[in-house]
Coordinates of C-alpha atoms in Angstrom, one line a residue:
M1 CA 25.1 -39.4 -25.3
P2 CA 24.9 -42.0 -28.0
I3 CA 27.6 -44.5 -27.9
R4 CA 30.7 -43.9 -29.9
R5 CA 32.4 -46.5 -32.3
D6 CA 35.8 -45.7 -33.7
G7 CA 35.5 -42.0 -33.0
M8 CA 32.0 -41.7 -34.5
T9 CA 28.6 -41.4 -33.0
R10 CA 26.3 -44.4 -33.8
R11 CA 24.2 -42.3 -35.9
E12 CA 27.2 -41.0 -37.8
W13 CA 28.5 -44.6 -38.3
L14 CA 25.1 -45.9 -39.6
A15 CA 25.1 -43.1 -42.1
T16 CA 28.1 -44.5 -43.8
T17 CA 26.2 -47.2 -45.5
P18 CA 23.0 -46.7 -47.6
T19 CA 20.9 -49.2 -45.8
M20 CA 21.8 -48.2 -42.5
A21 CA 21.2 -44.4 -43.4
I22 CA 17.6 -45.2 -43.5
A23 CA 17.7 -46.7 -40.0
A24 CA 19.8 -43.8 -38.8
C25 CA 16.7 -41.6 -39.5
L26 CA 14.1 -43.9 -37.5
P27 CA 13.0 -42.3 -34.3
V28 CA 15.0 -43.8 -31.4
R29 CA 13.9 -43.8 -27.7
R30 CA 17.2 -43.5 -25.9
P31 CA 17.3 -44.1 -22.1
A32 CA 19.2 -41.7 -19.9
E33 CA 22.0 -44.3 -19.8
A34 CA 24.0 -45.5 -22.5
F35 CA 27.3 -47.7 -22.5
R36 CA 30.8 -47.8 -23.3
I37 CA 33.0 -50.6 -24.3
G38 CA 36.6 -51.3 -24.1
R39 CA 39.0 -53.1 -26.3
F40 CA 38.3 -56.7 -27.1
R41 CA 41.1 -59.0 -25.9
K42 CA 41.3 -62.9 -26.6
I43 CA 40.9 -65.0 -23.7
Y44 CA 40.5 -68.4 -25.4
E45 CA 41.1 -70.5 -28.4
P46 CA 39.0 -73.7 -29.0
G47 CA 39.7 -77.1 -30.4
P48 CA 41.6 -80.2 -29.2
R49 CA 45.1 -79.6 -28.0
D50 CA 48.1 -81.2 -29.5
A51 CA 51.0 -82.9 -27.4
K52 CA 52.4 -79.8 -26.5
G53 CA 48.9 -78.4 -25.3
K54 CA 48.6 -75.9 -28.1
P55 CA 45.2 -75.2 -29.6
P56 CA 44.6 -76.0 -33.5
R57 CA 44.5 -73.3 -36.2
G58 CA 41.6 -72.6 -38.0
W59 CA 39.1 -73.2 -35.3
H60 CA 36.1 -70.7 -34.1
L61 CA 33.9 -70.4 -31.1
N62 CA 30.3 -69.4 -31.6
D63 CA 27.3 -69.0 -29.3
H64 CA 28.5 -69.6 -25.8
C65 CA 27.8 -68.8 -21.9
F66 CA 29.6 -68.1 -18.8
V67 CA 28.7 -69.4 -15.6
R68 CA 30.5 -69.6 -12.1
G69 CA 30.5 -72.8 -10.3
H70 CA 30.3 -73.8 -6.8
D71 CA 33.9 -74.9 -7.3
G72 CA 35.0 -71.4 -7.6
L73 CA 35.8 -71.7 -11.2
W74 CA 34.5 -69.7 -14.1
H75 CA 33.1 -72.1 -16.8
M76 CA 32.5 -71.5 -20.5
F77 CA 30.3 -73.6 -22.7
G78 CA 29.9 -73.1 -26.5
I79 CA 29.9 -74.1 -29.9
A80 CA 33.2 -75.0 -31.3
W81 CA 34.0 -76.0 -34.9
T82 CA 36.5 -75.5 -37.8
D83 CA 36.3 -72.5 -40.1
P84 CA 35.1 -73.1 -43.6
G85 CA 37.5 -75.2 -45.7
V86 CA 39.7 -76.0 -42.7
E87 CA 40.4 -79.9 -42.2
P88 CA 40.0 -82.2 -40.5
A89 CA 36.7 -80.9 -39.3
P90 CA 35.0 -82.7 -36.4
T91 CA 32.8 -85.8 -37.3
A92 CA 30.0 -84.8 -34.9
A93 CA 28.8 -81.7 -32.9
F94 CA 29.5 -81.3 -29.2
L95 CA 29.7 -78.4 -26.7
E96 CA 33.3 -77.0 -26.0
H97 CA 34.0 -76.6 -22.3
A98 CA 36.7 -74.5 -20.7
T99 CA 37.5 -73.3 -17.0
S100 CA 39.3 -70.5 -15.4
P101 CA 39.9 -69.2 -11.7
S102 CA 39.3 -65.7 -12.8
L103 CA 37.1 -64.3 -15.6
V104 CA 39.7 -61.8 -16.5
G105 CA 43.0 -60.5 -15.2
P106 CA 46.4 -61.9 -14.3
E107 CA 44.7 -64.9 -12.6
A108 CA 42.7 -65.7 -15.6
N109 CA 43.8 -69.0 -17.1
W110 CA 41.4 -70.6 -19.4
V111 CA 41.9 -74.4 -19.7
R112 CA 40.1 -76.8 -22.2
R113 CA 38.1 -79.5 -20.3
E114 CA 36.5 -82.6 -21.8
A115 CA 33.8 -81.6 -24.4
V116 CA 30.1 -82.1 -23.0
L117 CA 26.8 -83.4 -24.6
P118 CA 27.9 -85.0 -27.9
L119 CA 25.1 -85.6 -30.3
A120 CA 22.7 -88.3 -29.2
G121 CA 21.7 -90.1 -32.5
D122 CA 18.9 -92.1 -30.7
R123 CA 17.2 -88.7 -30.0
F124 CA 17.3 -87.5 -33.6
E125 CA 19.5 -84.5 -32.8
T126 CA 21.2 -82.8 -35.7
V127 CA 22.9 -80.0 -34.0
M128 CA 24.3 -78.9 -30.7
W129 CA 24.2 -75.2 -30.5
A130 CA 24.1 -72.1 -28.2
P131 CA 24.0 -73.4 -24.7
H132 CA 22.9 -71.4 -21.8
V133 CA 23.3 -72.3 -18.0
V134 CA 21.3 -71.2 -14.9
S135 CA 21.5 -72.5 -11.3
F136 CA 18.3 -73.6 -9.5
E137 CA 17.4 -75.5 -6.6
G138 CA 20.9 -77.0 -6.1
Q139 CA 21.5 -78.1 -9.8
Y140 CA 22.7 -76.5 -12.9
H141 CA 20.2 -76.3 -15.8
M142 CA 21.5 -76.1 -19.4
F143 CA 19.4 -75.1 -22.4
V144 CA 20.8 -75.8 -25.7
A145 CA 19.5 -76.0 -29.4
T146 CA 19.5 -79.7 -30.5
G147 CA 17.8 -79.5 -33.9
G148 CA 16.1 -82.4 -35.7
P149 CA 15.4 -83.6 -39.1
D150 CA 12.3 -81.2 -39.3
Q151 CA 13.6 -77.7 -39.3
T152 CA 10.1 -76.4 -38.8
R153 CA 10.2 -78.3 -35.3
W154 CA 13.6 -77.8 -33.9
G155 CA 14.0 -78.8 -30.3
I156 CA 15.4 -76.6 -27.2
T157 CA 16.6 -79.4 -24.8
R158 CA 17.5 -79.2 -21.1
A159 CA 20.2 -81.1 -19.4
T160 CA 21.1 -80.9 -15.6
S161 CA 24.4 -81.2 -13.8
P162 CA 25.4 -81.2 -10.1
D163 CA 28.9 -79.9 -10.9
L164 CA 28.9 -78.4 -14.3
M165 CA 31.2 -81.3 -15.4
S166 CA 28.8 -84.2 -16.4
W167 CA 25.4 -83.6 -17.8
T168 CA 22.3 -85.8 -18.2
R169 CA 19.5 -84.7 -20.7
S170 CA 16.1 -84.4 -19.2
G171 CA 13.1 -86.3 -20.5
D172 CA 12.8 -88.3 -23.7
G173 CA 13.1 -85.3 -26.0
P174 CA 13.3 -81.5 -26.1
S175 CA 11.4 -79.4 -23.6
F176 CA 9.6 -77.9 -26.5
R177 CA 9.9 -77.5 -30.3
D178 CA 9.4 -74.5 -32.7
G179 CA 10.5 -73.1 -36.0
F180 CA 12.2 -72.2 -38.3
Q181 CA 15.3 -73.5 -36.6
A182 CA 14.4 -72.3 -33.3
R183 CA 17.7 -72.0 -31.4
D184 CA 20.0 -69.6 -29.2
P185 CA 18.0 -70.2 -26.1
M186 CA 18.9 -67.7 -23.2
V187 CA 17.2 -68.1 -19.7
V188 CA 16.8 -65.4 -17.1
R189 CA 14.6 -64.7 -13.9
A190 CA 13.6 -61.3 -12.9
P191 CA 14.5 -60.2 -9.3
G192 CA 11.9 -61.2 -6.9
S193 CA 10.1 -63.2 -9.4
N194 CA 9.3 -67.0 -9.3
S195 CA 9.1 -67.2 -13.1
W196 CA 11.8 -67.9 -15.6
S197 CA 11.8 -66.5 -19.1
L198 CA 13.4 -68.4 -21.9
Y199 CA 14.2 -66.2 -25.1
Y200 CA 15.1 -67.7 -28.4
T201 CA 15.4 -66.9 -32.1
A202 CA 12.7 -68.3 -34.4
T203 CA 10.5 -67.1 -37.2
E204 CA 7.0 -65.7 -37.4
H205 CA 5.6 -68.8 -38.6
P206 CA 7.2 -72.4 -38.3
E207 CA 7.7 -72.5 -42.0
G208 CA 9.2 -69.0 -42.1
G209 CA 8.4 -65.4 -42.2
R210 CA 9.7 -62.5 -40.3
H211 CA 12.6 -63.1 -38.1
V212 CA 11.5 -62.8 -34.3
V213 CA 12.7 -63.2 -30.7
A214 CA 10.3 -65.4 -28.9
C215 CA 9.8 -66.2 -25.3
R216 CA 8.3 -68.8 -23.1
T217 CA 8.0 -68.8 -19.3
S218 CA 8.3 -71.6 -16.6
T219 CA 8.3 -71.9 -12.9
D220 CA 10.2 -75.0 -12.6
L221 CA 12.5 -75.0 -15.8
A222 CA 10.9 -78.1 -17.1
R223 CA 7.4 -77.2 -18.3
W224 CA 7.2 -74.2 -20.5
G225 CA 4.0 -72.1 -21.7
D226 CA 3.2 -71.0 -25.1
R227 CA 5.4 -68.9 -27.1
R228 CA 5.0 -65.0 -27.4
V229 CA 6.9 -62.8 -29.8
V230 CA 8.9 -60.0 -27.8
F231 CA 10.7 -58.6 -31.0
S232 CA 10.0 -58.7 -34.7
D233 CA 12.2 -57.7 -37.5
E234 CA 11.1 -57.0 -41.0
H235 CA 13.4 -59.2 -42.6
R236 CA 12.0 -62.4 -43.7
G237 CA 13.4 -65.9 -44.3
T238 CA 14.0 -69.2 -42.8
A239 CA 17.3 -70.2 -41.3
F240 CA 19.8 -67.2 -40.5
G241 CA 18.5 -63.8 -39.7
P242 CA 19.1 -60.7 -37.7
T243 CA 17.4 -61.8 -34.3
E244 CA 20.2 -64.5 -33.4
S245 CA 21.8 -64.8 -30.1
P246 CA 19.3 -62.8 -28.0
F247 CA 20.5 -61.9 -24.7
V248 CA 18.5 -60.0 -22.0
V249 CA 19.3 -58.0 -19.0
G250 CA 16.9 -56.2 -16.4
R251 CA 18.7 -53.3 -15.0
E252 CA 17.2 -50.2 -13.1
G253 CA 13.7 -50.3 -14.5
R254 CA 14.8 -51.0 -18.1
W255 CA 15.1 -54.2 -20.1
Y256 CA 17.9 -54.5 -22.6
L257 CA 17.9 -56.9 -25.5
L258 CA 21.1 -57.8 -27.6
I259 CA 20.5 -59.4 -31.0
G260 CA 22.4 -59.7 -34.2
P261 CA 24.1 -60.0 -36.8
R262 CA 23.2 -56.3 -37.5
P263 CA 23.1 -54.4 -39.8
Y264 CA 21.6 -57.2 -41.7
G265 CA 21.6 -57.1 -45.5
G266 CA 19.3 -60.2 -46.0
P267 CA 19.8 -63.9 -46.5
P268 CA 23.4 -64.9 -47.8
P269 CA 23.7 -66.2 -51.4
A270 CA 23.1 -69.8 -51.8
G271 CA 26.1 -71.7 -50.6
A272 CA 27.4 -68.8 -48.6
S273 CA 27.8 -68.8 -44.9
Q274 CA 26.3 -66.3 -42.4
H275 CA 29.6 -65.1 -41.6
T276 CA 29.8 -63.3 -45.2
Q277 CA 27.1 -60.9 -44.0
P278 CA 28.3 -57.4 -43.7
G279 CA 27.0 -57.2 -40.2
Y280 CA 28.3 -60.5 -39.0
V281 CA 30.3 -58.8 -36.5
G282 CA 27.7 -56.6 -35.1
T283 CA 25.1 -56.6 -32.3
D284 CA 22.4 -54.1 -31.6
V285 CA 21.2 -53.1 -28.2
F286 CA 17.7 -52.2 -27.5
A287 CA 16.1 -50.9 -24.2
S288 CA 12.6 -50.8 -23.1
R289 CA 10.7 -49.3 -20.1
D290 CA 7.5 -51.2 -20.9
G291 CA 8.7 -54.7 -19.9
P292 CA 10.6 -57.1 -21.7
T293 CA 9.3 -56.4 -25.2
W294 CA 10.9 -54.2 -27.8
T295 CA 10.5 -52.7 -31.3
G296 CA 13.0 -51.1 -33.6
E297 CA 12.4 -47.7 -32.1
D298 CA 14.1 -49.0 -28.8
L299 CA 17.5 -49.1 -30.4
V300 CA 20.2 -47.5 -28.1
G301 CA 23.4 -48.7 -29.3
H302 CA 25.7 -50.9 -31.4
I303 CA 28.6 -53.3 -30.3
P304 CA 31.1 -54.5 -32.9
A305 CA 30.8 -58.2 -31.7
H306 CA 29.3 -61.4 -32.9
A307 CA 27.0 -63.7 -30.6
A308 CA 27.6 -61.1 -27.6
E309 CA 27.1 -62.2 -24.2
L310 CA 27.2 -59.8 -21.0
V311 CA 28.7 -61.2 -17.9
Q312 CA 29.2 -59.7 -14.6
D313 CA 32.4 -60.4 -12.6
L314 CA 32.5 -60.9 -8.6
D315 CA 33.7 -57.3 -8.3
G316 CA 30.5 -55.9 -10.0
R317 CA 32.3 -55.0 -13.1
W318 CA 30.6 -56.0 -16.5
Y319 CA 32.1 -57.5 -19.7
V320 CA 30.8 -58.3 -23.2
S321 CA 32.1 -61.2 -25.2
H322 CA 32.8 -61.5 -29.1
C323 CA 33.4 -64.7 -31.0
G324 CA 32.5 -66.3 -34.4
V325 CA 33.7 -67.7 -37.7
G326 CA 37.0 -66.4 -38.6
Q327 CA 37.4 -64.4 -35.3
G328 CA 40.1 -66.7 -34.0
G329 CA 38.4 -67.5 -30.5
L330 CA 36.7 -66.0 -27.6
H331 CA 37.2 -62.4 -26.8
L332 CA 36.1 -60.0 -23.8
A333 CA 36.0 -56.3 -23.5
S334 CA 34.9 -54.2 -20.7
F335 CA 31.3 -52.9 -20.5
E336 CA 30.4 -49.8 -18.6
W337 CA 26.8 -48.7 -18.0
G338 CA 26.4 -45.0 -18.3
S339 CA 25.0 -42.8 -15.4

């Protein structure tokens, strides 16, 4: 059964716009399972607190991640910045950090912590974007897009921490470089495997071309192999595109890929922000039985969310997140796999 969105099937909803009516006619391989999402509820507002502990107005959270620490707390790391036109804006990039004793529910209380990983000028970092954290061999490993002056060779940097509070960058520079504006890393290890996969958004060629999701593998999280393309979109460009914020989940013999913003209408006009895209608050879900590679025919659903992340709570329940420019903070909704 196709996922329903606001009372319509996904196919009915896609047919409401001319550009997506074409996509609605494409053959789609649907797995036996679909999913359902609940209502999004705000759990956190980013930005420095005032004397009364209140968050500022006009800030947003963007690409982020969740991880539960050995301290029993849930930790969230993400991009935090002011919405366009809101002053004063930060003077340098950093990563927002917040913790809560519970992911959701009455005991959830997300508290802002000291920001981590401010830009390091001596490493020629230009951005601090889209962190993802995994635990391995007694340490936490964070992967984050740090950018650089040459956007055809942006860097994915690794930092390590014993406690999720203090972080140390690894090596003299990024773990690897790629273009155009390679960013939004997400790391996952298949059950029973000794190999990690790092997914990120990039372009067909370092100078541009089709927007893609690329992947590299490693056994130690330090040395990464050559890239391979696991999803390719027909839209072409350089910076922003429709393969951002890749999130991968392996479940019951299928591999799921979440990417956005979708539907995508092409690059925004000169001087306009990505959030002006009609599909900015939109994530498509693809599913494949052929391993972690996907095509447009693997589309199985749509989530009305930006930079969506899936997170599983201690009780086994799943949730999906939503954030972005103008969205007022970080939101979570229940996510139920079909049966």
